[in-house]
Amino acid sequence: MENQKSDIIEENGQKESSSGPKRKRKMNMSKKKLIVIIAVILVAVIVMSQLLPFGKVKAPSEITYTESLVERRTVQTTLSSSGTLQPADSYTVTASVDGDILECFFEEGDTVSKDDTLYIVDSTDMENTIDRAQISYDKTLRSYNKIVESLQDLNVYCDYNGIITNVYVEEGDEVQNGAKIADFRDSDAMHLTVPFSYADTAALYKGQLGTVIIDGSFEMRDCIIDEIDSFESNLDGRAVRYVKVKVDNQAGGIFNTTKASVAFGDISCLELGTFEYNKEGTITSKISGTVTSVISKGSRVKSGETLVCALESETLEDNFTDAQATLDDAELSFNNTKEKLDDYNIKAPITGTVIEKYSKAGDTLDSTRGQTSMAIIYDLSYLKFDMALDELDISRVEVGQKVIISCDALDLTGIEGEITKVSVVGTTSYNSTTYPVTVKVYNPPEGLLAGMNVDAKLVIEEAQNVLTIPSAAIQRSGVVYVKDDGTKAENDNAPEGYMSVRVETGISNENYIEIKSGELEEGDTVYIPQAVRATTDSSLAGMFGMGGMGTMPSGMPSGGMPSGMPSGMPSGGGMSGSGGRPSGMGGGMR
């Protein structure tokens, strides 16, 4: 063997120059095969490590249990959310005027009532402006009234009762101011003036009734004294006073040529007199225009009621439209200016507490840059906040539901609130929609302030003072396991020491469930199963001969992979555990 070995060595030595490259190629091919095999094994191990839970294998669960008593309590089903407290109302007091603040009637922290005066600002300049606006408005109003009067003059009336005796115009005529329209005569009443002896007039007085005797016909009519001269006259050397009487002539028969005498009992006039019409004259136009209608001759007219003539004037109507617009503008300007005076007396818009005060007496307001913020008032009669609820829950929410609130900042719990608004406008984000629900806290505890964050539970359902058991005690088909009182049925599958009782349940939450009916009583003991998993060290060690993932056998070359292994493969095996390749991989593998 030594010879053979030496021969081989010698042969190797002699033929190194001729056969060396061939052996080198042979050794390189063996290394490549080894690398491929190792790579395949590594891939297999990695795949199996993903598919198989190496190490400990869980054993089947063991069932244990606890017990609980049937108790009475309040059960609530709730929805949870959070929000930031806000005041019932808030308002920033602002000023839109210029001037010095003359007085201020509050301090920060004070409570003010709606319409309380907070500030008084110097309004001298504004009062002067109001006076000028008043003068402008009055002037415009006078001009407007004149045009209105002119419009009224387009309709011509008679100022007396009577008869139209003559008409001077016809429809379509153009008339000027002062033009004749018609003549009228008021003959419904006739006047007669006669002399009485001066001495006899001492017994006469205005309003005294007497008798008129018509000359020639001796017709007698009643009359009334309308006027008695206050001075003495001379009639053919006799001292007289003239008396004017009025006679009703609606029945007619008396004309301005009729003569008559007058007597008041035994006192008679000294001579006859001639009747005069009550009124006779000409109706004229007070404005220029076109005749659109006119009364006919012989028509009777009533004072201020019967239309004698109607005129139209486009110019006057245009002037009226312009005057009306001008007056409206002047009135609006005056009223707006006058209302601005109220801005100098700054009042509280709401009842509440002043939480910020920015202006004080003596400060000067400048509105050239906009309104000036002067104070902030909070209505703290109650607090409110919005809680966002999921679209899956919003249908279960309605106004009036109770909300239980807690505040971590004050370590407060059990604060009650009430839903006052459920918005129908939701906000969508990441394919989920929430709806704001407004909650009011009507009697906030001391220390709970606007701006604090709170957590809220909305009570959807509530059952007070009802029998309850832990929710986990309910088995399938509404069965509860209760301590066996010796009446357990033979076919009852309940755990040893317990018997099955079927119940009807009500509302529930994550902890307890309401028992509405069934053979359960307060104080009964119920069974609550609890699954506890026991584990064993069922190691997969030995799989591939590895501890954990196995240990490479000692036959693996020192340093891990053979030299010449491609870059990227882990040096020293690169596997977890102490070794490199799985057992069974021979060291002389070619």
Coordinates of C-alpha atoms in Angstrom, one line a residue:
M1 CA 0.0 0.0 0.0
E2 CA 2.8 2.3 0.8
N3 CA 4.4 1.6 -2.5
Q4 CA 1.1 2.0 -4.2
K5 CA 0.6 5.2 -2.4
S6 CA 4.0 6.4 -3.2
D7 CA 3.5 5.3 -6.8
I8 CA 0.4 7.3 -6.9
I9 CA 2.2 10.2 -5.3
E10 CA 5.0 9.8 -7.7
E11 CA 2.8 9.4 -10.6
N12 CA 1.0 12.5 -9.5
G13 CA 4.2 14.2 -9.2
Q14 CA 5.4 13.1 -12.5
K15 CA 2.3 13.7 -14.4
E16 CA 1.3 17.0 -12.6
S17 CA 2.2 19.0 -15.6
S18 CA 0.3 16.9 -18.0
S19 CA -2.7 15.6 -16.0
G20 CA -3.0 18.4 -13.3
P21 CA -5.6 20.5 -15.2
K22 CA -7.8 17.5 -15.8
R23 CA -8.0 16.7 -12.1
K24 CA -8.6 20.3 -11.2
R25 CA -11.6 20.4 -13.5
K26 CA -12.9 17.2 -11.9
M27 CA -12.6 18.6 -8.4
N28 CA -14.4 21.8 -9.5
M29 CA -17.3 19.8 -10.9
S30 CA -17.6 18.0 -7.5
K31 CA -17.7 21.3 -5.7
K32 CA -20.4 22.6 -8.0
K33 CA -22.5 19.5 -7.3
L34 CA -22.1 20.0 -3.6
I35 CA -23.2 23.7 -3.9
V36 CA -26.3 22.7 -5.8
I37 CA -27.3 20.0 -3.3
I38 CA -26.8 22.4 -0.4
A39 CA -28.8 25.1 -2.0
V40 CA -31.7 22.7 -2.7
I41 CA -31.6 21.6 0.9
L42 CA -31.6 25.2 2.2
V43 CA -34.6 26.1 0.1
A44 CA -36.5 23.0 1.4
V45 CA -35.7 23.9 5.0
I46 CA -36.9 27.5 4.5
V47 CA -40.2 26.4 2.9
M48 CA -40.8 23.8 5.6
S49 CA -40.1 26.5 8.3
Q50 CA -42.9 28.5 6.9
L51 CA -45.3 25.7 6.6
L52 CA -44.6 23.8 9.8
P53 CA -44.6 25.3 13.3
F54 CA -41.2 24.2 14.4
G55 CA -40.6 23.9 18.1
K56 CA -43.5 23.5 20.4
V57 CA -46.8 22.0 19.1
K58 CA -50.0 23.0 21.0
A59 CA -51.9 20.3 22.6
P60 CA -55.7 20.2 22.7
S61 CA -57.3 22.8 24.9
E62 CA -58.3 22.0 28.5
I63 CA -61.7 23.3 29.7
T64 CA -61.8 24.9 33.1
Y65 CA -64.6 27.0 34.6
T66 CA -65.6 29.6 37.1
E67 CA -68.8 30.3 38.9
S68 CA -70.9 33.4 39.3
L69 CA -74.1 34.3 41.1
V70 CA -77.4 35.4 39.6
E71 CA -77.7 39.1 40.6
R72 CA -79.9 42.1 40.1
R73 CA -78.3 45.0 38.4
T74 CA -78.8 47.6 35.6
V75 CA -77.7 46.5 32.1
Q76 CA -76.9 49.0 29.4
T77 CA -76.1 48.7 25.8
T78 CA -73.9 51.6 24.8
L79 CA -72.0 53.3 21.9
S80 CA -68.8 55.1 22.8
S81 CA -67.2 58.2 21.4
S82 CA -65.4 61.3 22.5
G83 CA -65.5 65.1 22.0
T84 CA -64.5 68.5 23.2
L85 CA -66.9 70.5 25.4
Q86 CA -68.2 73.8 24.0
P87 CA -70.4 76.5 25.7
A88 CA -74.1 76.6 25.0
D89 CA -73.4 79.7 23.0
S90 CA -70.6 82.2 22.4
Y91 CA -70.4 85.7 21.0
T92 CA -67.6 88.1 20.3
V93 CA -68.7 91.6 21.2
T94 CA -67.5 93.9 18.3
A95 CA -67.7 97.6 17.5
S96 CA -68.1 99.0 14.0
V97 CA -67.8 102.7 15.0
D98 CA -65.0 105.2 15.7
G99 CA -64.6 107.2 18.9
D100 CA -63.5 107.2 22.5
I101 CA -64.9 104.7 24.9
L102 CA -66.6 106.9 27.5
E103 CA -67.8 104.2 29.9
C104 CA -67.4 100.4 30.5
F105 CA -69.8 98.6 32.8
F106 CA -68.2 95.2 33.4
E107 CA -65.1 93.3 34.2
E108 CA -63.7 90.0 33.0
G109 CA -65.5 87.1 34.7
D110 CA -68.7 89.1 35.3
T111 CA -72.1 87.6 34.3
V112 CA -74.1 89.9 32.0
S113 CA -77.7 89.7 30.8
K114 CA -78.9 90.1 27.2
D115 CA -79.2 93.8 26.2
D116 CA -77.2 95.0 29.2
T117 CA -75.1 98.0 28.2
L118 CA -71.4 97.1 28.1
Y119 CA -69.8 100.2 26.6
I120 CA -70.8 103.7 25.7
V121 CA -68.8 105.3 22.9
D122 CA -68.6 109.1 22.1
S123 CA -71.3 109.7 19.4
T124 CA -70.9 113.5 18.9
D125 CA -69.8 113.2 15.3
M126 CA -72.6 110.7 14.5
E127 CA -75.3 113.0 16.0
N128 CA -74.2 115.8 13.7
T129 CA -74.4 113.5 10.8
I130 CA -77.9 112.5 11.8
D131 CA -79.0 116.1 11.9
R132 CA -77.7 116.7 8.4
A133 CA -79.5 113.5 7.2
Q134 CA -82.8 114.8 8.9
I135 CA -82.6 118.1 7.1
S136 CA -82.0 116.4 3.7
Y137 CA -84.9 114.1 4.3
D138 CA -87.3 116.9 5.2
K139 CA -86.4 118.9 2.1
T140 CA -86.9 115.9 -0.1
L141 CA -90.3 115.2 1.6
R142 CA -91.5 118.7 0.9
S143 CA -90.7 118.4 -2.8
Y144 CA -92.4 115.0 -2.9
N145 CA -95.5 116.3 -1.3
K146 CA -95.8 119.1 -3.9
I147 CA -95.7 116.6 -6.7
V148 CA -98.3 114.4 -4.9
E149 CA -100.6 117.5 -4.6
S150 CA -100.1 118.1 -8.3
L151 CA -101.0 114.5 -9.1
Q152 CA -104.2 115.0 -7.0
D153 CA -105.0 118.1 -9.1
L154 CA -105.3 115.9 -12.2
N155 CA -108.7 115.1 -10.9
V156 CA -110.9 118.2 -10.8
Y157 CA -113.8 118.4 -8.2
C158 CA -116.3 121.1 -7.3
D159 CA -116.1 122.5 -3.8
Y160 CA -119.9 122.9 -3.5
N161 CA -123.1 121.0 -4.0
G162 CA -125.0 122.2 -7.1
I163 CA -125.5 121.9 -10.8
I164 CA -123.1 122.3 -13.7
T165 CA -124.4 125.2 -15.7
N166 CA -121.7 125.4 -18.4
V167 CA -118.8 123.2 -19.7
Y168 CA -115.8 124.8 -21.5
V169 CA -113.6 121.7 -22.4
E170 CA -114.1 118.3 -24.0
E171 CA -112.1 115.1 -24.0
G172 CA -108.7 115.3 -25.7
D173 CA -108.2 119.0 -25.1
E174 CA -104.9 120.3 -23.7
V175 CA -105.5 122.7 -20.8
Q176 CA -103.1 124.9 -18.9
N177 CA -103.0 125.8 -15.3
G178 CA -105.9 128.2 -14.5
A179 CA -108.0 127.2 -17.6
K180 CA -111.9 127.2 -17.2
I181 CA -113.4 123.8 -16.9
A182 CA -117.1 124.4 -16.1
D183 CA -119.5 126.8 -14.3
F184 CA -121.6 125.6 -11.3
R185 CA -124.5 126.9 -9.3
D186 CA -125.5 125.8 -5.8
S187 CA -129.3 126.5 -5.7
D188 CA -130.1 123.9 -3.0
A189 CA -129.9 126.7 -0.5
M190 CA -130.9 130.3 -1.3
H191 CA -129.9 133.5 0.7
L192 CA -132.1 136.5 1.2
T193 CA -130.9 139.8 2.8
V194 CA -133.5 142.2 4.1
P195 CA -133.5 145.3 6.5
F196 CA -135.0 145.3 10.0
S197 CA -135.6 148.2 12.3
Y198 CA -132.5 148.7 14.4
A199 CA -134.6 148.5 17.5
D200 CA -136.3 145.2 16.4
T201 CA -132.9 143.5 15.7
A202 CA -132.2 143.6 19.4
A203 CA -134.6 140.7 19.8
L204 CA -133.0 138.7 16.8
Y205 CA -130.1 136.3 17.0
K206 CA -128.1 134.0 14.6
G207 CA -129.8 130.6 14.1
Q208 CA -133.3 131.9 14.9
L209 CA -136.1 130.4 12.9
G210 CA -138.4 132.5 10.9
T211 CA -140.7 132.6 7.8
V212 CA -140.2 133.7 4.3
I213 CA -143.2 134.9 2.2
I214 CA -142.6 134.7 -1.5
D215 CA -143.7 137.8 -3.3
G216 CA -146.6 137.3 -5.7
S217 CA -147.4 133.7 -4.7
F218 CA -147.5 134.3 -0.9
E219 CA -145.8 130.9 -0.6
M220 CA -144.3 130.5 2.9
R221 CA -141.1 128.7 3.6
D222 CA -139.0 128.3 6.7
C223 CA -135.8 130.2 7.1
I224 CA -133.0 130.6 9.6
I225 CA -130.9 133.6 10.4
D226 CA -127.5 133.1 8.9
E227 CA -125.9 136.5 9.7
I228 CA -126.9 139.9 11.3
D229 CA -124.9 143.0 10.5
S230 CA -123.0 144.3 13.5
F231 CA -123.3 147.9 12.4
E232 CA -126.1 150.3 11.8
S233 CA -127.2 151.4 8.3
N234 CA -129.5 154.2 7.0
L235 CA -132.5 153.4 4.9
D236 CA -134.5 156.5 3.8
G237 CA -133.6 158.2 7.1
R238 CA -134.4 155.2 9.3
A239 CA -131.8 153.3 11.4
V240 CA -131.7 149.7 10.2
R241 CA -129.6 146.5 10.4
Y242 CA -129.5 144.0 7.6
V243 CA -130.3 140.4 8.3
K244 CA -129.3 137.5 6.0
V245 CA -131.4 134.3 6.1
K246 CA -131.0 130.9 4.5
V247 CA -133.8 129.0 2.9
D248 CA -133.8 125.3 1.8
N249 CA -134.4 125.1 -2.0
Q250 CA -133.8 121.4 -2.8
A251 CA -137.4 121.2 -4.0
G252 CA -136.8 124.2 -6.3
G253 CA -139.1 127.1 -7.1
I254 CA -136.9 129.9 -5.9
F255 CA -134.5 131.6 -8.3
N256 CA -132.1 134.6 -8.2
T257 CA -134.9 136.8 -9.4
T258 CA -137.4 135.8 -6.8
K259 CA -138.4 138.4 -4.2
A260 CA -139.7 137.8 -0.6
S261 CA -140.2 139.3 2.8
V262 CA -139.1 137.8 6.2
A263 CA -140.9 137.7 9.5
F264 CA -139.9 136.5 13.0
G265 CA -143.2 136.4 14.9
D266 CA -144.5 140.0 15.1
I267 CA -141.2 141.4 13.8
S268 CA -141.2 141.9 10.1
C269 CA -138.6 143.3 7.7
L270 CA -139.0 146.8 6.4
E271 CA -138.9 146.0 2.7
L272 CA -138.6 143.0 0.2
G273 CA -135.3 141.5 -0.8
T274 CA -134.1 139.4 -3.8
F275 CA -132.8 135.8 -3.4
E276 CA -129.2 134.9 -4.2
Y277 CA -127.8 131.5 -4.9
N278 CA -125.8 129.9 -2.1
K279 CA -122.8 129.7 -4.4
E280 CA -122.2 130.4 -8.0
G281 CA -118.8 130.3 -9.8
T282 CA -116.4 128.7 -12.2
I283 CA -114.3 125.5 -11.8
T284 CA -110.7 125.9 -13.1
S285 CA -107.8 123.6 -13.6
K286 CA -104.9 123.9 -11.1
I287 CA -102.4 122.1 -13.4
S288 CA -101.7 121.5 -17.1
G289 CA -102.7 118.3 -18.8
T290 CA -104.8 116.5 -21.3
V291 CA -108.5 116.0 -20.7
T292 CA -109.4 112.4 -20.5
S293 CA -113.0 112.8 -19.2
V294 CA -115.4 115.7 -18.4
I295 CA -118.8 116.1 -16.8
S296 CA -121.9 117.1 -18.9
K297 CA -123.8 120.3 -18.5
G298 CA -126.8 120.0 -16.1
S299 CA -125.2 117.3 -14.0
R300 CA -125.6 117.6 -10.3
V301 CA -122.3 117.6 -8.3
K302 CA -121.6 116.9 -4.6
S303 CA -118.9 118.8 -2.9
G304 CA -115.5 117.0 -3.1
E305 CA -117.0 113.8 -4.4
T306 CA -118.3 114.2 -7.9
L307 CA -115.5 114.2 -10.5
V308 CA -115.9 117.1 -12.9
C309 CA -112.9 116.6 -15.1
A310 CA -109.9 114.1 -15.3
L311 CA -106.5 115.1 -16.7
E312 CA -103.3 113.2 -17.4
S313 CA -99.7 114.3 -17.6
E314 CA -96.8 112.0 -18.5
T315 CA -94.3 114.6 -17.4
L316 CA -96.0 114.9 -14.0
E317 CA -96.1 111.1 -13.6
D318 CA -92.4 110.8 -14.4
N319 CA -91.6 113.6 -11.9
F320 CA -93.6 111.7 -9.3
T321 CA -91.7 108.4 -10.0
D322 CA -88.4 110.2 -9.6
A323 CA -89.5 112.1 -6.5
Q324 CA -90.7 108.9 -4.9
A325 CA -87.3 107.2 -5.6
T326 CA -85.4 110.2 -4.2
L327 CA -87.6 110.3 -1.1
D328 CA -87.1 106.5 -0.5
D329 CA -83.3 107.0 -0.8
A330 CA -83.4 109.9 1.6
E331 CA -85.5 108.1 4.1
L332 CA -83.3 105.0 3.9
S333 CA -80.2 107.1 4.4
F334 CA -81.7 108.9 7.3
N335 CA -82.9 105.7 9.0
N336 CA -79.6 103.9 8.5
T337 CA -77.7 106.9 9.9
K338 CA -80.1 107.1 12.9
E339 CA -79.7 103.4 13.5
K340 CA -76.0 103.7 13.6
L341 CA -76.4 105.8 16.7
D342 CA -77.4 102.6 18.5
D343 CA -73.9 101.2 17.6
Y344 CA -72.4 103.7 20.1
N345 CA -74.3 102.1 22.9
I346 CA -72.8 98.6 22.8
K347 CA -75.0 95.9 24.5
A348 CA -74.6 92.3 25.4
P349 CA -76.0 90.1 22.7
I350 CA -76.6 87.1 25.0
T351 CA -76.7 86.2 28.7
G352 CA -73.5 84.7 29.8
T353 CA -70.1 85.1 31.4
V354 CA -67.4 87.5 30.1
I355 CA -64.3 85.3 29.5
E356 CA -62.2 87.8 27.7
K357 CA -62.1 91.6 27.8
Y358 CA -60.1 93.5 25.2
S359 CA -61.3 97.2 25.5
K360 CA -61.7 99.5 28.5
A361 CA -62.9 103.0 29.2
G362 CA -60.5 105.6 27.6
D363 CA -59.6 103.4 24.7
T364 CA -60.1 104.8 21.2
L365 CA -61.9 102.7 18.6
D366 CA -60.8 102.8 15.0
S367 CA -63.0 100.9 12.5
T368 CA -61.0 101.8 9.4
R369 CA -59.5 98.3 9.5
G370 CA -62.8 96.5 10.2
Q371 CA -64.7 95.7 13.3
T372 CA -62.9 95.9 16.6
S373 CA -63.2 92.9 19.0
M374 CA -64.0 94.1 22.5
A375 CA -65.0 91.1 24.5
I376 CA -66.0 87.4 24.4
I377 CA -69.1 86.1 26.2
Y378 CA -69.8 82.5 26.9
D379 CA -73.3 81.2 27.7
L380 CA -72.4 78.5 30.3
S381 CA -76.0 77.6 31.2
Y382 CA -75.1 74.3 29.8
L383 CA -72.2 72.6 27.9
K384 CA -72.4 70.7 24.7
F385 CA -70.2 68.6 22.4
D386 CA -70.4 66.6 19.2
M387 CA -69.7 62.8 19.2
A388 CA -69.1 61.1 15.8
L389 CA -71.0 57.8 15.4
D390 CA -70.5 55.2 12.7
E391 CA -73.1 54.9 9.9
L392 CA -73.9 51.4 11.2
D393 CA -75.0 52.8 14.5
I394 CA -76.7 56.1 13.6
S395 CA -80.1 54.5 13.0
R396 CA -80.2 53.4 16.6
V397 CA -79.7 57.0 17.9
E398 CA -82.5 59.5 18.5
V399 CA -83.0 62.8 20.3
G400 CA -83.6 62.5 24.0
Q401 CA -81.4 59.5 24.6
K402 CA -79.2 59.6 27.7
V403 CA -75.4 59.9 27.4
I404 CA -72.9 59.0 30.2
I405 CA -69.9 61.2 30.2
S406 CA -66.5 61.0 31.8
C407 CA -63.6 63.5 32.0
D408 CA -60.1 62.2 32.6
A409 CA -58.7 65.7 33.3
L410 CA -60.9 65.9 36.4
D411 CA -61.2 62.2 37.1
L412 CA -65.0 62.6 36.8
T413 CA -67.4 59.9 35.8
G414 CA -71.1 59.4 35.6
I415 CA -71.9 62.8 34.2
E416 CA -75.2 62.7 32.5
G417 CA -76.0 64.3 29.1
E418 CA -78.8 64.2 26.5
I419 CA -78.8 64.0 22.7
T420 CA -80.4 67.1 21.3
K421 CA -79.6 66.8 17.6
V422 CA -78.8 64.0 15.2
S423 CA -77.3 65.4 12.0
V424 CA -78.2 63.9 8.7
V425 CA -75.0 65.3 7.1
G426 CA -72.2 62.7 7.4
T427 CA -68.4 62.9 6.8
T428 CA -66.9 60.1 4.7
S429 CA -63.2 59.1 5.1
Y430 CA -61.6 55.9 3.9
N431 CA -64.9 54.4 2.8
S432 CA -66.4 54.9 6.2
T433 CA -69.1 57.5 7.1
T434 CA -69.7 59.1 10.5
Y435 CA -72.4 61.4 11.6
P436 CA -72.2 64.2 14.3
V437 CA -74.5 63.9 17.2
T438 CA -74.9 66.9 19.6
V439 CA -75.0 66.2 23.3
K440 CA -76.0 68.7 25.9
V441 CA -74.8 68.6 29.6
Y442 CA -77.5 70.6 31.4
N443 CA -76.0 70.6 34.9
P444 CA -72.2 70.4 34.5
P445 CA -70.3 69.6 37.7
E446 CA -68.1 72.3 39.2
G447 CA -64.7 72.4 37.4
L448 CA -66.0 71.0 34.1
L449 CA -65.1 73.7 31.5
A450 CA -65.5 74.4 27.9
G451 CA -62.5 73.1 25.9
M452 CA -62.1 70.0 28.0
N453 CA -62.1 66.6 26.3
V454 CA -64.6 64.0 27.4
D455 CA -65.5 60.4 26.7
A456 CA -69.1 59.5 26.2
K457 CA -71.2 56.4 26.2
L458 CA -74.5 56.6 24.5
V459 CA -77.1 54.4 26.3
I460 CA -79.0 52.6 23.4
E461 CA -80.9 50.3 25.7
E462 CA -81.2 50.0 29.5
A463 CA -82.9 47.6 31.8
Q464 CA -82.9 48.5 35.5
N465 CA -82.9 46.2 38.5
V466 CA -83.2 43.0 36.4
L467 CA -81.8 39.5 36.9
T468 CA -78.4 39.2 35.2
I469 CA -75.6 36.7 34.7
P470 CA -72.3 37.0 33.0
S471 CA -72.7 36.9 29.2
A472 CA -70.3 33.9 29.0
A473 CA -72.6 31.8 31.1
I474 CA -75.1 31.4 28.2
Q475 CA -74.7 28.1 26.4
R476 CA -76.1 27.2 23.0
S477 CA -79.9 27.4 22.5
G478 CA -80.2 29.7 25.6
V479 CA -79.2 27.1 28.2
V480 CA -77.5 28.0 31.4
Y481 CA -75.8 25.5 33.7
V482 CA -76.9 25.9 37.3
K483 CA -75.8 24.2 40.5
D484 CA -77.6 20.8 40.7
D485 CA -80.3 20.9 43.3
G486 CA -80.8 17.1 43.0
T487 CA -83.4 17.3 40.2
K488 CA -81.0 16.9 37.3
A489 CA -82.4 14.8 34.5
E490 CA -80.7 11.6 33.4
N491 CA -80.1 12.8 29.8
D492 CA -78.9 16.2 31.0
N493 CA -75.4 16.8 29.4
A494 CA -74.5 19.5 31.9
P495 CA -71.1 19.2 33.6
E496 CA -71.0 17.2 36.8
G497 CA -72.6 19.1 39.7
Y498 CA -74.7 21.2 37.4
M499 CA -78.0 21.0 35.6
S500 CA -79.3 22.7 32.4
V501 CA -81.9 25.5 32.6
R502 CA -83.4 27.1 29.5
V503 CA -83.8 30.9 29.8
E504 CA -85.1 33.9 27.8
T505 CA -82.6 36.7 27.5
G506 CA -82.9 40.4 27.0
I507 CA -80.4 43.2 26.4
S508 CA -76.7 42.5 27.0
N509 CA -73.3 44.2 26.9
E510 CA -69.8 42.9 26.9
N511 CA -70.1 41.7 30.5
Y512 CA -73.7 40.8 31.5
I513 CA -76.9 39.7 29.9
E514 CA -80.5 40.2 31.2
I515 CA -82.5 37.1 32.1
K516 CA -86.2 37.8 31.3
S517 CA -87.6 34.4 32.1
G518 CA -86.6 30.9 33.1
E519 CA -86.0 28.9 36.3
L520 CA -83.2 31.2 37.6
E521 CA -83.5 33.1 40.9
E522 CA -81.3 35.7 42.5
G523 CA -78.5 34.1 44.3
D524 CA -78.3 30.9 42.1
T525 CA -74.8 29.8 41.1
V526 CA -74.1 29.5 37.4
Y527 CA -71.3 27.7 35.5
I528 CA -69.0 29.8 33.3
P529 CA -66.7 27.8 31.0
Q530 CA -63.2 29.1 30.4
A531 CA -60.8 27.6 27.8
V532 CA -57.2 27.4 29.0
R533 CA -54.7 26.0 26.5
A534 CA -52.1 23.6 27.9
T535 CA -48.9 23.3 25.9
T536 CA -46.3 20.5 25.6
D537 CA -42.8 20.6 24.2
S538 CA -43.5 18.4 21.3
S539 CA -40.3 19.3 19.6
L540 CA -39.6 18.6 16.0
A541 CA -36.0 18.1 16.9
G542 CA -34.8 15.1 15.0
M543 CA -36.5 16.4 11.9
F544 CA -33.5 16.4 9.6
G545 CA -31.5 15.6 12.7
M546 CA -31.6 19.3 13.8
G547 CA -32.1 20.9 17.2
G548 CA -34.3 23.8 16.6
M549 CA -33.7 23.7 12.9
G550 CA -31.0 21.1 13.4
T551 CA -27.2 21.1 13.8
M552 CA -24.9 20.4 10.9
P553 CA -22.9 17.2 11.4
S554 CA -19.2 17.4 12.2
G555 CA -18.4 16.1 8.7
M556 CA -19.1 19.6 7.3
P557 CA -15.9 21.3 6.4
S558 CA -14.7 23.9 8.9
G559 CA -15.8 27.3 8.0
G560 CA -19.1 26.2 6.6
M561 CA -19.4 26.1 2.8
P562 CA -16.5 25.0 0.6
S563 CA -14.3 27.5 -1.0
G564 CA -15.5 28.6 -4.4
M565 CA -19.2 28.9 -3.3
P566 CA -20.9 31.7 -5.1
S567 CA -21.3 35.1 -3.4
G568 CA -24.6 35.6 -1.7
M569 CA -24.7 32.2 0.0
P570 CA -24.3 32.6 3.7
S571 CA -20.8 31.9 5.1
G572 CA -20.6 29.3 7.8
G573 CA -23.9 27.7 6.7
G574 CA -26.0 30.8 7.3
M575 CA -28.7 28.8 9.0
S576 CA -30.1 29.2 12.5
G577 CA -28.7 26.7 14.9
S578 CA -25.1 25.7 15.4
G579 CA -24.3 23.9 12.3
G580 CA -24.5 24.1 8.6
R581 CA -26.0 21.2 6.5
P582 CA -28.5 18.5 7.6
S583 CA -27.2 15.2 8.9
G584 CA -26.5 12.6 6.3
M585 CA -24.7 14.9 4.0
G586 CA -21.3 13.1 3.6
G587 CA -18.0 14.7 3.7
G588 CA -16.7 12.7 0.8
M589 CA -19.5 13.6 -1.6
R590 CA -18.2 14.3 -5.0

